[in-house]
Short mmCIF file of C-alpha atoms and ligand atoms in Angstrom, two decimals:
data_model
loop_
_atom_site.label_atom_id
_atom_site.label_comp_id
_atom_site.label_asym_id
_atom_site.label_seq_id
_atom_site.Cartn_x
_atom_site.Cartn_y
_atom_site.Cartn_z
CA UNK A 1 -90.69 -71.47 34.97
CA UNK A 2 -92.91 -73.35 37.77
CA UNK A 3 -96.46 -74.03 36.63
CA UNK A 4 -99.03 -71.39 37.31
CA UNK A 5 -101.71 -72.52 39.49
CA UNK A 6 -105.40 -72.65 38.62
CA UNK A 7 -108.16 -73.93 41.54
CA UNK A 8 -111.60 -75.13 39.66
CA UNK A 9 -114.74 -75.07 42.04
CA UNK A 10 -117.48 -77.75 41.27
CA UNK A 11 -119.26 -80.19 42.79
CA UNK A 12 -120.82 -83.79 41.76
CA UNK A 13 -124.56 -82.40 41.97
CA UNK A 14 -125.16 -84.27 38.95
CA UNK A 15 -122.35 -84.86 36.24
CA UNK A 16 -122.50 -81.49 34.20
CA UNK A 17 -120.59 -79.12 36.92
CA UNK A 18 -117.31 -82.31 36.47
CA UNK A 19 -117.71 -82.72 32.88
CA UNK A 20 -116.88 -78.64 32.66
CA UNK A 21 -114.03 -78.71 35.10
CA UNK A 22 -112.83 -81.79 32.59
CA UNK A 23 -113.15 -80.07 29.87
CA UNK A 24 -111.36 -76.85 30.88
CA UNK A 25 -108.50 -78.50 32.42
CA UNK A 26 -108.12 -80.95 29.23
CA UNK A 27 -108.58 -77.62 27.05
CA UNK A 28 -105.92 -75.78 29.71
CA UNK A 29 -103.44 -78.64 28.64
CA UNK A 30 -104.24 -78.76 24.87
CA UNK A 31 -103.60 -74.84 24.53
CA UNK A 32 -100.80 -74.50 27.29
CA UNK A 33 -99.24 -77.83 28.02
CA UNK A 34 -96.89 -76.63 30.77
CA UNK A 35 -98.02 -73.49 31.82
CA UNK A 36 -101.21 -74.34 34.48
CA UNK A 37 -100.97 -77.03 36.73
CA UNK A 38 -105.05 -77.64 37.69
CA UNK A 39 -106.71 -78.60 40.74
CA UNK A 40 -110.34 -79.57 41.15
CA UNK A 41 -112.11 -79.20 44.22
CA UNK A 42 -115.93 -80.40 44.92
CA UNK A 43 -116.96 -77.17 46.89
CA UNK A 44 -119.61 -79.00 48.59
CA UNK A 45 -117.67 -82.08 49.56
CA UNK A 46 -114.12 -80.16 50.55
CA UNK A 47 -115.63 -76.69 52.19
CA UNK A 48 -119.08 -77.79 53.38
CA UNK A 49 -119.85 -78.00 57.48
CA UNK A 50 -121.89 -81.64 57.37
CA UNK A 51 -124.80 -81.82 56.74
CA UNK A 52 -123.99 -79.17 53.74
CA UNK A 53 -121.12 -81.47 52.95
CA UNK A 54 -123.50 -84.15 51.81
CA UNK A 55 -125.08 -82.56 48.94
CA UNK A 56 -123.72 -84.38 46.41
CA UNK A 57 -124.89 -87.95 47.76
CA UNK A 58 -128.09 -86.49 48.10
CA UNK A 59 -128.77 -84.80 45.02
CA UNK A 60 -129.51 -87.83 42.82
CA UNK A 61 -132.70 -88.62 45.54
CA UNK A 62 -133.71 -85.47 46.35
CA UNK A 63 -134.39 -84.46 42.50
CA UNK A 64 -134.96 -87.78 41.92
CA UNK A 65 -137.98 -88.54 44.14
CA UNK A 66 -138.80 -85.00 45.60
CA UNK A 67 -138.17 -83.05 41.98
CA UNK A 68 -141.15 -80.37 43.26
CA UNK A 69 -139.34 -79.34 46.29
CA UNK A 70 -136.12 -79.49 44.15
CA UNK A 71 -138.20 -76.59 41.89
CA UNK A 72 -139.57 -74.86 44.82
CA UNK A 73 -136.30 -73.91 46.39
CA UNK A 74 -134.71 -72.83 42.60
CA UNK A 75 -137.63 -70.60 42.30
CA UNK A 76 -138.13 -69.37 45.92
CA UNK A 77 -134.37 -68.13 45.79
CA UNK A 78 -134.53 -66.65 42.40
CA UNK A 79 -136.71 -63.45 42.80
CA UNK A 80 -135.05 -59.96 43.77
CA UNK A 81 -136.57 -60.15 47.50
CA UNK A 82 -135.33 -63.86 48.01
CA UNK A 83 -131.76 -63.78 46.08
CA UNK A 84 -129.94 -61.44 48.57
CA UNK A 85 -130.16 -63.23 51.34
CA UNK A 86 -129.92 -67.01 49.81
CA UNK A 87 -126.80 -65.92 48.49
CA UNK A 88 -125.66 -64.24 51.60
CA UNK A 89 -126.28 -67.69 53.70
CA UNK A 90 -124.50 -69.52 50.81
CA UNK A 91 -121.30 -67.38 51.31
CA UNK A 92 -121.75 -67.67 55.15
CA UNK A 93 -121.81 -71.32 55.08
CA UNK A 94 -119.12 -71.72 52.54
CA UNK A 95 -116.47 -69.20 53.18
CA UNK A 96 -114.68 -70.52 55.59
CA UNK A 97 -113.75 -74.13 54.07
CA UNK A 98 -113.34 -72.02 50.36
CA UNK A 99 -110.56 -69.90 52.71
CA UNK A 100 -109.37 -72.73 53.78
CA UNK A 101 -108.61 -74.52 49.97
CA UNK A 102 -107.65 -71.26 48.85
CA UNK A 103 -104.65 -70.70 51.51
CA UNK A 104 -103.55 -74.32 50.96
CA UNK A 105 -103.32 -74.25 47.22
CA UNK A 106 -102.15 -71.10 46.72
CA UNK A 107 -103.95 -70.27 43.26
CA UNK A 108 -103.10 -67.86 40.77
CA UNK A 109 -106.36 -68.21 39.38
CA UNK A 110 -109.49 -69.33 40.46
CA UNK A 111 -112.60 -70.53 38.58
CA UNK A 112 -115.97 -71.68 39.54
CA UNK A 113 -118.58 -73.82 37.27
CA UNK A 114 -121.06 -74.69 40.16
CA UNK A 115 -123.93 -71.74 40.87
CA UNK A 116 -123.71 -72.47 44.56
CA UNK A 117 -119.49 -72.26 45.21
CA UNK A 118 -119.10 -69.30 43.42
CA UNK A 119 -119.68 -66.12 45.35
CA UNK A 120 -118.07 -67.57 48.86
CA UNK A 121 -114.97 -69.00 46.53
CA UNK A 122 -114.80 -65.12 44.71
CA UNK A 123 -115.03 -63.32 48.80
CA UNK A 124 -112.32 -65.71 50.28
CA UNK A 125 -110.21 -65.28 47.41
CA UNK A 126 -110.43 -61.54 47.28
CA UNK A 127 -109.97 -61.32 51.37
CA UNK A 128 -106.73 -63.52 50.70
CA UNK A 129 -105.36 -61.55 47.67
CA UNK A 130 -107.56 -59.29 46.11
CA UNK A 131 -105.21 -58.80 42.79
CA UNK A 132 -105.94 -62.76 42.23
CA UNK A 133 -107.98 -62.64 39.45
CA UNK A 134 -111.82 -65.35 40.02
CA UNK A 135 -114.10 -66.43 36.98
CA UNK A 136 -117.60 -67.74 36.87
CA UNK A 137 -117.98 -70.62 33.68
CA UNK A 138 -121.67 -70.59 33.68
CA UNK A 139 -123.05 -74.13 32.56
CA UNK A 140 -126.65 -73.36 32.32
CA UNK A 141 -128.02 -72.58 28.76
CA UNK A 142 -130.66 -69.76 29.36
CA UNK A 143 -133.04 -68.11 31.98
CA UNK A 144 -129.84 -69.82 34.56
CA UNK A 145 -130.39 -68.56 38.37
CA UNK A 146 -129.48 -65.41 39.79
CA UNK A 147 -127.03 -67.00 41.92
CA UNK A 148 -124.59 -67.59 39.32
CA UNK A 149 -124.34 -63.81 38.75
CA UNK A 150 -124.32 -63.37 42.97
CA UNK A 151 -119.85 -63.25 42.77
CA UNK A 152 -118.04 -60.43 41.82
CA UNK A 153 -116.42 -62.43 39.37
CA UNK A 154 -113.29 -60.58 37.06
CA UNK A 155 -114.95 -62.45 34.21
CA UNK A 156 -117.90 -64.50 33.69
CA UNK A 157 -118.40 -66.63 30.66
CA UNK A 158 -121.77 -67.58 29.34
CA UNK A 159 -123.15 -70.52 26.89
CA UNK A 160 -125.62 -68.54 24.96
CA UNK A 161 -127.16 -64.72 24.06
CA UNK A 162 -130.06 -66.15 26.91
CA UNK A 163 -128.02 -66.33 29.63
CA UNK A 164 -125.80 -63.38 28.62
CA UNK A 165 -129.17 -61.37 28.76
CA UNK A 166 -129.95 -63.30 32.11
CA UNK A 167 -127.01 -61.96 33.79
CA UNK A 168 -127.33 -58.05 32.39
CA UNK A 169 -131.22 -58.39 34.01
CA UNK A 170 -129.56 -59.16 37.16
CA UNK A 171 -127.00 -56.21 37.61
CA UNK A 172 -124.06 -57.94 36.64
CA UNK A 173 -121.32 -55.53 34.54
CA UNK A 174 -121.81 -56.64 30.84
CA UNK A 175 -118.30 -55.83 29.67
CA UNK A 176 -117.05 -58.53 31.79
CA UNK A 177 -119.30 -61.12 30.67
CA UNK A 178 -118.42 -63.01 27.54
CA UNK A 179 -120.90 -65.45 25.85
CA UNK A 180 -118.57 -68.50 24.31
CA UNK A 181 -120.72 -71.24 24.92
CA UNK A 182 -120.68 -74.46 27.43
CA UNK A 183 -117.20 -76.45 27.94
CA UNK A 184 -117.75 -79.76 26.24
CA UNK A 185 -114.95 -82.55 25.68
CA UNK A 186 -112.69 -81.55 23.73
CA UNK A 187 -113.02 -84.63 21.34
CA UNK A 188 -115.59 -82.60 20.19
CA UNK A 189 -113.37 -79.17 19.01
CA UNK A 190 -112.57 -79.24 15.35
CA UNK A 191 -109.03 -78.27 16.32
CA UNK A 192 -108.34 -81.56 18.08
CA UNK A 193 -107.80 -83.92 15.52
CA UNK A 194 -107.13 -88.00 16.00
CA UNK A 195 -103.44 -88.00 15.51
CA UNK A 196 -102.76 -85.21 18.10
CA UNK A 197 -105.28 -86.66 20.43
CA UNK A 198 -103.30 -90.14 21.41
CA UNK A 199 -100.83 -88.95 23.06
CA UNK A 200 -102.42 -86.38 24.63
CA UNK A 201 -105.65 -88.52 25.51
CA UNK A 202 -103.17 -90.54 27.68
CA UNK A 203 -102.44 -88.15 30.08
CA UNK A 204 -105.71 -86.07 29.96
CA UNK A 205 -107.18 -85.91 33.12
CA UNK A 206 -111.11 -85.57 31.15
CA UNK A 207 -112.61 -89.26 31.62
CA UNK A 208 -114.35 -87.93 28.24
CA UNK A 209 -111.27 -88.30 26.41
CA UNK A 210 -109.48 -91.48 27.60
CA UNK A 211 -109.82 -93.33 24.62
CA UNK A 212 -108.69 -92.54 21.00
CA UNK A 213 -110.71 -89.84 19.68
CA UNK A 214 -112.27 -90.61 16.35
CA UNK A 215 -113.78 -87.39 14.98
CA UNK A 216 -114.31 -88.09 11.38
CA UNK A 217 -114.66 -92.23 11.90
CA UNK A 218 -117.68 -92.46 9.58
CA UNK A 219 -121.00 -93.26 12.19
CA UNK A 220 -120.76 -96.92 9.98
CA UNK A 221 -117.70 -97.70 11.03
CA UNK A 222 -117.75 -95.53 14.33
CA UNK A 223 -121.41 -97.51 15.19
CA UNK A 224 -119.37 -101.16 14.16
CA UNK A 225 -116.59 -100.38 16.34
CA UNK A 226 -118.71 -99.86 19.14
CA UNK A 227 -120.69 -103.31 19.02
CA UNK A 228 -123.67 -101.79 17.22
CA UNK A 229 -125.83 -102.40 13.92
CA UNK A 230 -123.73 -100.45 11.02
CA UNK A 231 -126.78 -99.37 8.93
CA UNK A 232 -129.66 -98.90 11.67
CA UNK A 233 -130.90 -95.73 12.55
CA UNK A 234 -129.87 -95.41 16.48
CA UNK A 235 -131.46 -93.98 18.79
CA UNK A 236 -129.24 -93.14 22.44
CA UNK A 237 -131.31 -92.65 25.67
CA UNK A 238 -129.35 -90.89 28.05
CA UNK A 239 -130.41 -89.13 31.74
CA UNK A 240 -127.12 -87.17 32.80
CA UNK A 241 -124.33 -88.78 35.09
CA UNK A 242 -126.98 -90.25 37.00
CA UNK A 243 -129.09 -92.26 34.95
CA UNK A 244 -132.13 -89.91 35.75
CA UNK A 245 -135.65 -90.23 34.32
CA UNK A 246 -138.31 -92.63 33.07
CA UNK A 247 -135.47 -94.51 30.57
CA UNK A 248 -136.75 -97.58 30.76
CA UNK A 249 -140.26 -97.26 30.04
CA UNK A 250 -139.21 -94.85 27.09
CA UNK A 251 -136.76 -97.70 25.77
CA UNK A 252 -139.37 -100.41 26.30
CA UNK A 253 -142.01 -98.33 24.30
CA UNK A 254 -139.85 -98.02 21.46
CA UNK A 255 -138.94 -101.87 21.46
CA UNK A 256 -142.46 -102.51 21.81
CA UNK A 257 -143.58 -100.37 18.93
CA UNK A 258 -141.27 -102.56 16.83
CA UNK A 259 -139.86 -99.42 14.80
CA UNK A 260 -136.67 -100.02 12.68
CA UNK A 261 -134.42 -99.01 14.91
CA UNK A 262 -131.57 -99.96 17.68
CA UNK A 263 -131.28 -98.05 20.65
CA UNK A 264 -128.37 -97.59 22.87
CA UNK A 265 -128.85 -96.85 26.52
CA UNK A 266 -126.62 -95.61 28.89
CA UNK A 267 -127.53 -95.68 32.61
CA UNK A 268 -124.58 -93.76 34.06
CA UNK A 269 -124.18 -94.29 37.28
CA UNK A 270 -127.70 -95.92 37.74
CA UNK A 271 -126.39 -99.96 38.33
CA UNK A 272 -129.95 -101.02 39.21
CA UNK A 273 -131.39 -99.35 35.80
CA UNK A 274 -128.41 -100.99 34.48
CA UNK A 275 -129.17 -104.69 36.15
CA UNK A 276 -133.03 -104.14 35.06
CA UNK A 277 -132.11 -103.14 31.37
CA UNK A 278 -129.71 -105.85 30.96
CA UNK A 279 -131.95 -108.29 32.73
CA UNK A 280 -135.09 -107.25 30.34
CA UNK A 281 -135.68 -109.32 27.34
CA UNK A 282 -136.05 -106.93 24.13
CA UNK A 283 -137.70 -107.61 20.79
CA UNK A 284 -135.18 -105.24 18.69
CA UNK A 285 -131.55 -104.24 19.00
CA UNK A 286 -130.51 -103.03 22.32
CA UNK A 287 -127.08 -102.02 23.52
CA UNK A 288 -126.71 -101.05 27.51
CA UNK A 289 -124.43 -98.96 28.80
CA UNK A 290 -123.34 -98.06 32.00
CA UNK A 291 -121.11 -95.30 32.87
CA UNK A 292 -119.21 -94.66 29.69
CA UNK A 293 -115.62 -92.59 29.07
CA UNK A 294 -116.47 -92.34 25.33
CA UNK A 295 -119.81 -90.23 25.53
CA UNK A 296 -118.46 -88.52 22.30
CA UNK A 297 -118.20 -91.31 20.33
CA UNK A 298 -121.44 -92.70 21.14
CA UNK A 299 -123.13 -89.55 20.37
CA UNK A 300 -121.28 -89.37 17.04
CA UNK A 301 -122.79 -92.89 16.83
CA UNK A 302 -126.56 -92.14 17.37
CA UNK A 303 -129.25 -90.22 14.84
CA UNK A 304 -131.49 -89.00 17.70
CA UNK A 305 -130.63 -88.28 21.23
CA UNK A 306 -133.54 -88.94 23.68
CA UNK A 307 -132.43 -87.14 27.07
CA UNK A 308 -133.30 -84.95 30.01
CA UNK A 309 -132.58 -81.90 29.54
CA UNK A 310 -128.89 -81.51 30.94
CA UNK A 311 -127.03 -78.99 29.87
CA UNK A 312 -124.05 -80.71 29.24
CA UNK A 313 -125.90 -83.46 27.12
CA UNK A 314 -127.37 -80.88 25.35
CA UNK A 315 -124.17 -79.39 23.96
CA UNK A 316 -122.71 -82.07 23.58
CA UNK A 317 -125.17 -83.74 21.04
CA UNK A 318 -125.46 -80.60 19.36
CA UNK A 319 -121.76 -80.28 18.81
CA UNK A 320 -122.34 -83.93 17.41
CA UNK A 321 -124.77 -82.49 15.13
CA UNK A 322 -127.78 -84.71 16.58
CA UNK A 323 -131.18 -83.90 16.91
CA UNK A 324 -132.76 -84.07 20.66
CA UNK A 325 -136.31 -85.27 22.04
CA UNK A 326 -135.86 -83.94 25.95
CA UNK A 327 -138.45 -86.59 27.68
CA UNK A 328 -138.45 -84.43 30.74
CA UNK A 329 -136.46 -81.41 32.90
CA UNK A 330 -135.51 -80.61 36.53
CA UNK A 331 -138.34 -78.17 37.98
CA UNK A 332 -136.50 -74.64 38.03
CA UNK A 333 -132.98 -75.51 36.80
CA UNK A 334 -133.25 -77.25 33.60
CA UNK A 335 -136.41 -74.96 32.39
CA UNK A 336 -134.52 -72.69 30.73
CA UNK A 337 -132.54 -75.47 28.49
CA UNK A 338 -136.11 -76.76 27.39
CA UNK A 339 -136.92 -72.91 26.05
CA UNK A 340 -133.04 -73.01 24.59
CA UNK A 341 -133.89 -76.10 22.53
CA UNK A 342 -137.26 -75.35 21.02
CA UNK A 343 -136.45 -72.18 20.26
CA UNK A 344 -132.98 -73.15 18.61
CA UNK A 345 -135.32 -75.77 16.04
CA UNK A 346 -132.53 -78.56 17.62
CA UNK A 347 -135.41 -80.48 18.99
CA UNK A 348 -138.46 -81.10 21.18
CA UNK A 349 -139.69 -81.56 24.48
CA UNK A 350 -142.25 -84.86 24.61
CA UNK A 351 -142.41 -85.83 28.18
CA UNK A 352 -144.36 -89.31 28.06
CA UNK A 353 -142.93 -92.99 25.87
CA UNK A 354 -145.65 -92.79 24.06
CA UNK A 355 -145.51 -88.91 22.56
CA UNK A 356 -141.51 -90.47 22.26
CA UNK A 357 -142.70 -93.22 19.95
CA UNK A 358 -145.19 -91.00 18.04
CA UNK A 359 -142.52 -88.74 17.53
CA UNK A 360 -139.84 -90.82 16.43
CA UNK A 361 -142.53 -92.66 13.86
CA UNK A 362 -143.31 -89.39 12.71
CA UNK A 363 -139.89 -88.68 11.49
CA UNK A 364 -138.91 -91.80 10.11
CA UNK A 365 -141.85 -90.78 7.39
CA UNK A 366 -140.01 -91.05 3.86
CA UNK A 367 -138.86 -87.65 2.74
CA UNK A 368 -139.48 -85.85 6.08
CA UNK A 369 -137.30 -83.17 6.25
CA UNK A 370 -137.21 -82.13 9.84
CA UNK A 371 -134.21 -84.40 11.03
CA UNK A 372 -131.83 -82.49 8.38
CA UNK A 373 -133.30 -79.33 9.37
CA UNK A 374 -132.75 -80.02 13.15
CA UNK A 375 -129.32 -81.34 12.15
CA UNK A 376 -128.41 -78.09 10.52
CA UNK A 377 -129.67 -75.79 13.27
CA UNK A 378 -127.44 -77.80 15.69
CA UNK A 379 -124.52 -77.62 13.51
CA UNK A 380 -125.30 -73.52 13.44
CA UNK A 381 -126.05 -73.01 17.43
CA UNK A 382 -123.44 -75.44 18.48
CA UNK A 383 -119.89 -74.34 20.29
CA UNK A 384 -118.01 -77.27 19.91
CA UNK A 385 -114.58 -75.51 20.84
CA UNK A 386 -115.80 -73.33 23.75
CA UNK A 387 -112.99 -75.10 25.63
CA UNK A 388 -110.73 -73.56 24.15
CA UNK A 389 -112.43 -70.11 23.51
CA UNK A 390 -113.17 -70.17 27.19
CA UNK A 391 -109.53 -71.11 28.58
CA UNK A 392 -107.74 -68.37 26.05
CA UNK A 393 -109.63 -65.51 27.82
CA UNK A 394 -108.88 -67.16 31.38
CA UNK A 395 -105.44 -66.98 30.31
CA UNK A 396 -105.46 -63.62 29.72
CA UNK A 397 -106.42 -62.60 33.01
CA UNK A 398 -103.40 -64.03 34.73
CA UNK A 399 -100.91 -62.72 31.87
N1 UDP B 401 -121.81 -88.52 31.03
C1 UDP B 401 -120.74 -89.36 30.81
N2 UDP B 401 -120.95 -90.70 30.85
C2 UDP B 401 -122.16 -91.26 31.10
C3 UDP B 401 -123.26 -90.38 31.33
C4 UDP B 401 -123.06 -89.02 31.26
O1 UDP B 401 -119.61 -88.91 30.58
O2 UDP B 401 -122.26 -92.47 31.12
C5 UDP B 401 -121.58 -87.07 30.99
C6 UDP B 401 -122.24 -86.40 29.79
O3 UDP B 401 -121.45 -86.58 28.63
C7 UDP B 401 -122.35 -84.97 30.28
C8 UDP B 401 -122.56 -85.14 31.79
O4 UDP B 401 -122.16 -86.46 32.13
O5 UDP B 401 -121.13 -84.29 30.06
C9 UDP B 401 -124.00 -84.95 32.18
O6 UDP B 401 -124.26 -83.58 32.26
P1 UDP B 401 -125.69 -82.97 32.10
O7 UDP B 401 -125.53 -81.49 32.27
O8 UDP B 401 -126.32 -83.44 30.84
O9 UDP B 401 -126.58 -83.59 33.27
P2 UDP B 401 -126.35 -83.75 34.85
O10 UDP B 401 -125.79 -85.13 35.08
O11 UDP B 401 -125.41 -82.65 35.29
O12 UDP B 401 -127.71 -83.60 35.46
#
């Protein structure tokens, strides 16, 4: 039998909305290997007019250098007198170009995990077939915009109790949402083990997973393997896809305060925080990064995680079972994850180097308990298979 069809919505407004179309079509091919054949399409990029179709070159400025007016438009949209017609110009501007995609491919499913191509994607599809079933993989942890919940969506998947809550305040039909948790690698899912990974790793299409998995690699070995000290407590600084945030000056205060530690930072996409940070002269251990394929493993690697607070990052360290220090958050969007962490006991929020280095001297007190505690809670609040959770229920809406 041909391939059922499945159409995923994102766009690269950051590297969260592509890390969740990754990891459902790598968790698509793990649990069905020849039943879905996948295509991705950046909403933005693909069914845009310009200058709409340039959002995702100008996202890493705009929240970047202009983060307030980033947090004044989340907020200005979000309220019950502002959300109707936000979403209505949304689906006016997209529509056409989500019609367009839609007629090409031919789908017999289509998801979205991008707030903003979601209710146009869900109208065109329904004007084209209504009987084609549309699902919304939310990828915000709590308190997540009214706009996600803006598509009349067959099914709507959610990463925590927060969010489910979130959508039931905005009108949306509880019995079709499902809370499952965010779509992380699936390197990360207990059910994907190292000898069924190689093969599959090959051909996965999930830049997360195109090198061996190595799930239960002990972080000695694991932290050897990857260049670094074996024994030292490791610290990873991380700002999303993009290499957002003040990393630097956080790294440099922890070299500077001469802890023992290494630190590992990865700029993303950032080359010129990558030139700088390679360029710098450090007192300790420093490993630099740029984009990396392997996020798992490094996680795996590292006892703290130091990032903004990305929702995808987030997950994913807790389905590592690593404590976080968030130095920071987008205005509006990435609130809500702050509240999600602090009130999960998986970390803190300490927004300047120096409240970092306090922090991080604070725990490495003999006998301090809070690093096993905050280990534990992630271990409890993480979903490391969600993947999978989330891809068996799509399934079921086309069979
Ligand atoms: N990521 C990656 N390699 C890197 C940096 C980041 O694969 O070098 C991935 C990371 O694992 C996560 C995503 O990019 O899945 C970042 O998503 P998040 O929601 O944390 O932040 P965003 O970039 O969307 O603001």
């Amino acid at each position: 039998m041909a391939p059922r069809r499945i159409l995923i919505f994102f766009s690269d407004t950051g590297g969260g909305h592509r890390a969740a179309a990754n990891a459902l079509t790598e968790a698509f091919h793990f649990q069905f290997p020849t039943r879905y054949e996948i295509n991705k399409v950046d909403g933005f990029k693909e069914c845009a007019p310009f200058p709409l179709s340039q959002i995702p070159a100008t996202y890493f400025p705009l929240t970047t250098y202009t983060p307030q007016l980033w947090g004044g438009l989340f907020h200005s949209s979000n309220s019950r007198l502002t959300l109707p017609p936000s979403a209505a110009m949304d689906d006016a501007l997209l529509r056409r170009g989500c019609a367009r995609v839609i007629r090409q491919r031919k789908p017999d499913l289509v998801v979205s995990v991008h707030p903003l191509i979601n209710r146009a994607p869900c109208n065109a599809l329904k004007e084209w077939n209504p009987y084609i079933p549309f699902a919304t993989v939310v990828t915000d942890l709590f308190d997540v915009h009214g706009m996600w919940f803006s598509a009349a969506a067959d099914l709507m998947t959610v990463p925590t109790q927060g969010a489910f809550d979130c959508g039931v305040r905005w009108g949306f039909p509880p019995e079709r949402m499902r809370v499952v948790g965010q779509p992380i690698a699936l390197q990360f899912a207990p059910q994907f083990n190292a000898s069924s990974a190689a093969p599959f790793a090959a051909q996965a299409p999930n830049q997360n997973a195109n090198q061996a998995a190595a799930p239960n690699e002990p972080p000695r070995a694991l932290r050897a393997r990857l260049g670094l000290q074996p024994e030292t407590f490791t610290l990873l600084l991380v700002g999303g896809g993009e290499g957002m945030g003040p990393l630097r000056a956080i790294a440099r205060a922890l070299d500077a305060a001469q802890l023992p530690i290494q630190l590992v930072i990865i700029a993303g996409r950032n080359e010129a925080l990558r030139a700088q940070l390679e360029h710098d002269a450090w007192r300790g251990p420093v490993n630099v990064q740029g984009f990396v394929n392997n996020m798992p493993d490094w996680l795996r690697a590292s006892d703290i995680v130091i990032t903004k607070a990305g929702p995808g990052t987030i997950m994913e360290a807790l389905a590592a079972g690593k404590p976080l220090i968030l130095n920071g958050n987008l205005p509006g969007q990435e609130e809500g994850n702050v509240t999600f962490v602090e009130q999960s006991g998986v970390g803190v929020l300490r927004t300047t180097p120096e409240a970092i280095v306090k922090q991080i001297r604070d725990w490495l007190v003999p006998d301090n308990r809070a690093i096993a505690q905050m280990q534990a809670n992630a271990r409890r609040v993480a979903r490391p298979d969600a993947a999978l959770e989330i891809v068996k229920l799509l399934d079921a809406l086309i069979h």
